[in-house]
Amino acid sequence: MDNNIVWQHYAVSKQDRSEHKQHRPCIIWFTGFSGSGKSTVAGALEHALHQAGVHTYLLDGDNVRHGLCKDLAFSDSDRQENIRRVGEVAKLMLDAGLVVLTAFISPFAAERKMVRDLVAEGEFIEVFLDTPLAVCEQRDPKGLYVKARAGEIKHFTGIDSEYQIPANPEIVLDTSKNQLSDSVAQLVSYLKQQHIIG
């Protein structure tokens, strides 16, 4: 890093913002195969939190690739850079006092750990959508598995690119077994147990 770049400290701290919002900030990181339910569950949780007065923002994989990461493809190195950028943005939003939800396949354990290491203990909540690949492929909401099987999409997670299962996620959900409302209830209960929300 350039020695002429110095971190600017702010008059208003993360704790100040948290107290103003009356909840603790955190990053809720949804990871799993395409079609596992990441965006659906994250969106439903954000809606529930918003209804409860919690200040949130949802970073979704597809949406981020329309702007912040539109210059990236899907090679391993591009996927790593995608997650690095998202992690840094999520960290800034966390400093703003928000509950940040992210929905990214994020297939590599090292990149998920990299984001976890950016923030303080207890501020990164990994939610593994442990929905079986066969179920995700059967759902195929965007028609991507069909294209991947036909060789039209390369480096597709679960087909010709690896997904590294989280070793110790805070929460595991299987949307082939759980109702959406049950998944949201489980997540809200966890956030209350951790004193992130009241």
One Martini backbone bead per residue (centre of mass of N, CA, C, O) as a GRO file, in nm:
protein
  198
    1MET     BB    1   0.099   0.034   0.018
    2ASP     BB    2   0.072   0.358   0.020
    3ASN     BB    3   0.224   0.584   0.243
    4ASN     BB    4   0.012   0.831   0.164
    5ILE     BB    5  -0.203   0.642   0.291
    6VAL     BB    6  -0.449   0.740   0.533
    7TRP     BB    7  -0.644   0.671   0.785
    8GLN     BB    8  -0.968   0.789   0.848
    9HIS     BB    9  -1.111   0.926   1.121
   10TYR     BB   10  -1.420   0.939   1.281
   11ALA     BB   11  -1.656   1.104   1.476
   12VAL     BB   12  -1.829   0.857   1.394
   13SER     BB   13  -1.902   0.551   1.511
   14LYS     BB   14  -2.010   0.235   1.507
   15GLN     BB   15  -2.135   0.254   1.789
   16ASP     BB   16  -2.303   0.504   1.739
   17ARG     BB   17  -2.473   0.382   1.507
   18SER     BB   18  -2.583   0.143   1.667
   19GLU     BB   19  -2.729   0.306   1.889
   20HIS     BB   20  -2.912   0.463   1.696
   21LYS     BB   21  -3.043   0.184   1.574
   22GLN     BB   22  -3.074  -0.049   1.800
   23HIS     BB   23  -2.837  -0.232   1.672
   24ARG     BB   24  -2.630  -0.467   1.555
   25PRO     BB   25  -2.384  -0.524   1.345
   26CYS     BB   26  -2.370  -0.736   1.040
   27ILE     BB   27  -2.283  -1.037   0.857
   28ILE     BB   28  -2.487  -1.222   0.629
   29TRP     BB   29  -2.364  -1.527   0.481
   30PHE     BB   30  -2.475  -1.662   0.187
   31THR     BB   31  -2.419  -2.010   0.098
   32GLY     BB   32  -2.430  -2.185  -0.224
   33PHE     BB   33  -2.583  -2.309  -0.458
   34SER     BB   34  -2.742  -2.278  -0.728
   35GLY     BB   35  -3.077  -2.289  -0.607
   36SER     BB   36  -3.073  -2.305  -0.277
   37GLY     BB   37  -3.194  -1.999  -0.161
   38LYS     BB   38  -3.041  -1.738  -0.094
   39SER     BB   39  -3.214  -1.498  -0.206
   40THR     BB   40  -3.481  -1.580  -0.080
   41VAL     BB   41  -3.398  -1.582   0.220
   42ALA     BB   42  -3.265  -1.305   0.234
   43GLY     BB   43  -3.517  -1.145   0.147
   44ALA     BB   44  -3.705  -1.244   0.376
   45LEU     BB   45  -3.528  -1.146   0.608
   46GLU     BB   46  -3.518  -0.850   0.535
   47HIS     BB   47  -3.818  -0.801   0.557
   48ALA     BB   48  -3.844  -0.878   0.857
   49LEU     BB   49  -3.639  -0.669   0.963
   50HIS     BB   50  -3.774  -0.417   0.850
   51GLN     BB   51  -4.043  -0.457   1.006
   52ALA     BB   52  -3.858  -0.435   1.287
   53GLY     BB   53  -3.645  -0.180   1.230
   54VAL     BB   54  -3.407  -0.282   1.068
   55HIS     BB   55  -3.098  -0.201   0.931
   56THR     BB   56  -3.051  -0.275   0.583
   57TYR     BB   57  -2.859  -0.481   0.333
   58LEU     BB   58  -2.861  -0.630   0.001
   59LEU     BB   59  -2.621  -0.847  -0.145
   60ASP     BB   60  -2.624  -0.956  -0.476
   61GLY     BB   61  -2.466  -1.128  -0.713
   62ASP     BB   62  -2.606  -1.019  -0.973
   63ASN     BB   63  -2.616  -0.716  -0.899
   64VAL     BB   64  -2.307  -0.670  -0.866
   65ARG     BB   65  -2.249  -0.758  -1.177
   66HIS     BB   66  -2.377  -0.479  -1.290
   67GLY     BB   67  -2.125  -0.312  -1.149
   68LEU     BB   68  -1.879  -0.358  -0.946
   69CYS     BB   69  -1.838  -0.664  -1.121
   70LYS     BB   70  -1.860  -0.638  -1.450
   71ASP     BB   71  -1.539  -0.713  -1.515
   72LEU     BB   72  -1.611  -1.006  -1.431
   73ALA     BB   73  -1.587  -1.336  -1.431
   74PHE     BB   74  -1.555  -1.717  -1.360
   75SER     BB   75  -1.299  -1.748  -1.258
   76ASP     BB   76  -1.125  -1.802  -0.984
   77SER     BB   77  -0.999  -1.514  -0.970
   78ASP     BB   78  -1.268  -1.360  -1.015
   79ARG     BB   79  -1.417  -1.474  -0.773
   80GLN     BB   80  -1.220  -1.367  -0.562
   81GLU     BB   81  -1.257  -1.065  -0.636
   82ASN     BB   82  -1.556  -1.049  -0.588
   83ILE     BB   83  -1.542  -1.115  -0.280
   84ARG     BB   84  -1.350  -0.893  -0.198
   85ARG     BB   85  -1.532  -0.655  -0.273
   86VAL     BB   86  -1.777  -0.735  -0.107
   87GLY     BB   87  -1.634  -0.738   0.166
   88GLU     BB   88  -1.560  -0.436   0.169
   89VAL     BB   89  -1.847  -0.328   0.145
   90ALA     BB   90  -1.963  -0.473   0.395
   91LYS     BB   91  -1.774  -0.335   0.596
   92LEU     BB   92  -1.879  -0.048   0.548
   93MET     BB   93  -2.174  -0.112   0.625
   94LEU     BB   94  -2.110  -0.203   0.909
   95ASP     BB   95  -1.990   0.074   0.997
   96ALA     BB   96  -2.286   0.203   0.946
   97GLY     BB   97  -2.482  -0.019   1.115
   98LEU     BB   98  -2.553  -0.266   0.948
   99VAL     BB   99  -2.740  -0.529   0.819
  100VAL     BB  100  -2.570  -0.757   0.616
  101LEU     BB  101  -2.669  -0.913   0.320
  102THR     BB  102  -2.551  -1.211   0.145
  103ALA     BB  103  -2.568  -1.356  -0.205
  104PHE     BB  104  -2.330  -1.616  -0.253
  105ILE     BB  105  -2.171  -1.880  -0.349
  106SER     BB  106  -1.887  -1.884  -0.249
  107PRO     BB  107  -1.691  -2.165  -0.294
  108PHE     BB  108  -1.447  -2.057  -0.114
  109ALA     BB  109  -1.307  -2.073   0.195
  110ALA     BB  110  -1.090  -1.846   0.180
  111GLU     BB  111  -1.289  -1.613   0.108
  112ARG     BB  112  -1.473  -1.635   0.353
  113LYS     BB  113  -1.244  -1.590   0.557
  114MET     BB  114  -1.155  -1.314   0.459
  115VAL     BB  115  -1.416  -1.173   0.546
  116ARG     BB  116  -1.419  -1.254   0.841
  117ASP     BB  117  -1.130  -1.111   0.897
  118LEU     BB  118  -1.237  -0.807   0.856
  119VAL     BB  119  -1.390  -0.866   1.121
  120ALA     BB  120  -1.527  -0.911   1.406
  121GLU     BB  121  -1.621  -1.099   1.641
  122GLY     BB  122  -1.958  -1.187   1.548
  123GLU     BB  123  -1.997  -1.026   1.250
  124PHE     BB  124  -1.992  -1.319   1.113
  125ILE     BB  125  -2.254  -1.499   0.935
  126GLU     BB  126  -2.274  -1.826   0.837
  127VAL     BB  127  -2.490  -1.946   0.567
  128PHE     BB  128  -2.571  -2.273   0.483
  129LEU     BB  129  -2.701  -2.404   0.184
  130ASP     BB  130  -2.789  -2.753   0.214
  131THR     BB  131  -2.875  -2.806  -0.082
  132PRO     BB  132  -2.903  -3.030  -0.299
  133LEU     BB  133  -2.791  -3.046  -0.615
  134ALA     BB  134  -3.035  -3.195  -0.739
  135VAL     BB  135  -3.239  -2.979  -0.652
  136CYS     BB  136  -3.110  -2.734  -0.787
  137GLU     BB  137  -3.121  -2.857  -1.075
  138GLN     BB  138  -3.429  -2.893  -1.083
  139ARG     BB  139  -3.497  -2.598  -1.053
  140ASP     BB  140  -3.340  -2.403  -1.235
  141PRO     BB  141  -3.434  -2.080  -1.247
  142LYS     BB  142  -3.208  -1.985  -1.493
  143GLY     BB  143  -3.091  -2.229  -1.677
  144LEU     BB  144  -2.781  -2.306  -1.601
  145TYR     BB  145  -2.749  -2.615  -1.589
  146VAL     BB  146  -2.819  -2.675  -1.879
  147LYS     BB  147  -2.582  -2.510  -1.995
  148ALA     BB  148  -2.354  -2.656  -1.842
  149ARG     BB  149  -2.414  -2.946  -1.953
  150ALA     BB  150  -2.373  -2.824  -2.260
  151GLY     BB  151  -2.112  -2.620  -2.239
  152GLU     BB  152  -2.200  -2.300  -2.223
  153ILE     BB  153  -2.086  -2.314  -1.926
  154LYS     BB  154  -1.814  -2.224  -1.741
  155HIS     BB  155  -1.736  -2.268  -1.418
  156PHE     BB  156  -1.965  -2.440  -1.271
  157THR     BB  157  -2.098  -2.493  -0.983
  158GLY     BB  158  -2.102  -2.857  -0.952
  159ILE     BB  159  -1.982  -2.932  -1.242
  160ASP     BB  160  -1.672  -2.768  -1.315
  161SER     BB  161  -1.680  -2.657  -1.010
  162GLU     BB  162  -1.599  -2.605  -0.694
  163TYR     BB  163  -1.740  -2.680  -0.363
  164GLN     BB  164  -1.676  -2.562  -0.038
  165ILE     BB  165  -1.765  -2.674   0.251
  166PRO     BB  166  -1.846  -2.563   0.538
  167ALA     BB  167  -1.719  -2.634   0.853
  168ASN     BB  168  -1.844  -2.371   1.059
  169PRO     BB  169  -2.131  -2.277   1.053
  170GLU     BB  170  -2.377  -2.107   1.215
  171ILE     BB  171  -2.577  -2.196   0.973
  172VAL     BB  172  -2.814  -2.451   0.860
  173LEU     BB  173  -2.982  -2.499   0.542
  174ASP     BB  174  -3.273  -2.679   0.392
  175THR     BB  175  -3.495  -2.603   0.130
  176SER     BB  176  -3.608  -2.906   0.089
  177LYS     BB  177  -3.733  -2.902   0.404
  178ASN     BB  178  -3.777  -2.602   0.447
  179GLN     BB  179  -3.954  -2.349   0.513
  180LEU     BB  180  -3.925  -2.021   0.475
  181SER     BB  181  -4.038  -1.939   0.754
  182ASP     BB  182  -3.845  -2.125   0.915
  183SER     BB  183  -3.578  -1.998   0.827
  184VAL     BB  184  -3.638  -1.714   0.933
  185ALA     BB  185  -3.690  -1.791   1.227
  186GLN     BB  186  -3.407  -1.908   1.280
  187LEU     BB  187  -3.252  -1.646   1.220
  188VAL     BB  188  -3.391  -1.457   1.421
  189SER     BB  189  -3.323  -1.622   1.671
  190TYR     BB  190  -3.018  -1.596   1.646
  191LEU     BB  191  -3.002  -1.283   1.659
  192LYS     BB  192  -3.120  -1.272   1.945
  193GLN     BB  193  -2.913  -1.455   2.091
  194GLN     BB  194  -2.673  -1.245   1.992
  195HIS     BB  195  -2.776  -0.944   2.030
  196ILE     BB  196  -2.847  -0.789   1.753
  197ILE     BB  197  -3.144  -0.813   1.824
  198GLY     BB  198  -3.452  -0.756   2.014
   0.00000   0.00000   0.00000
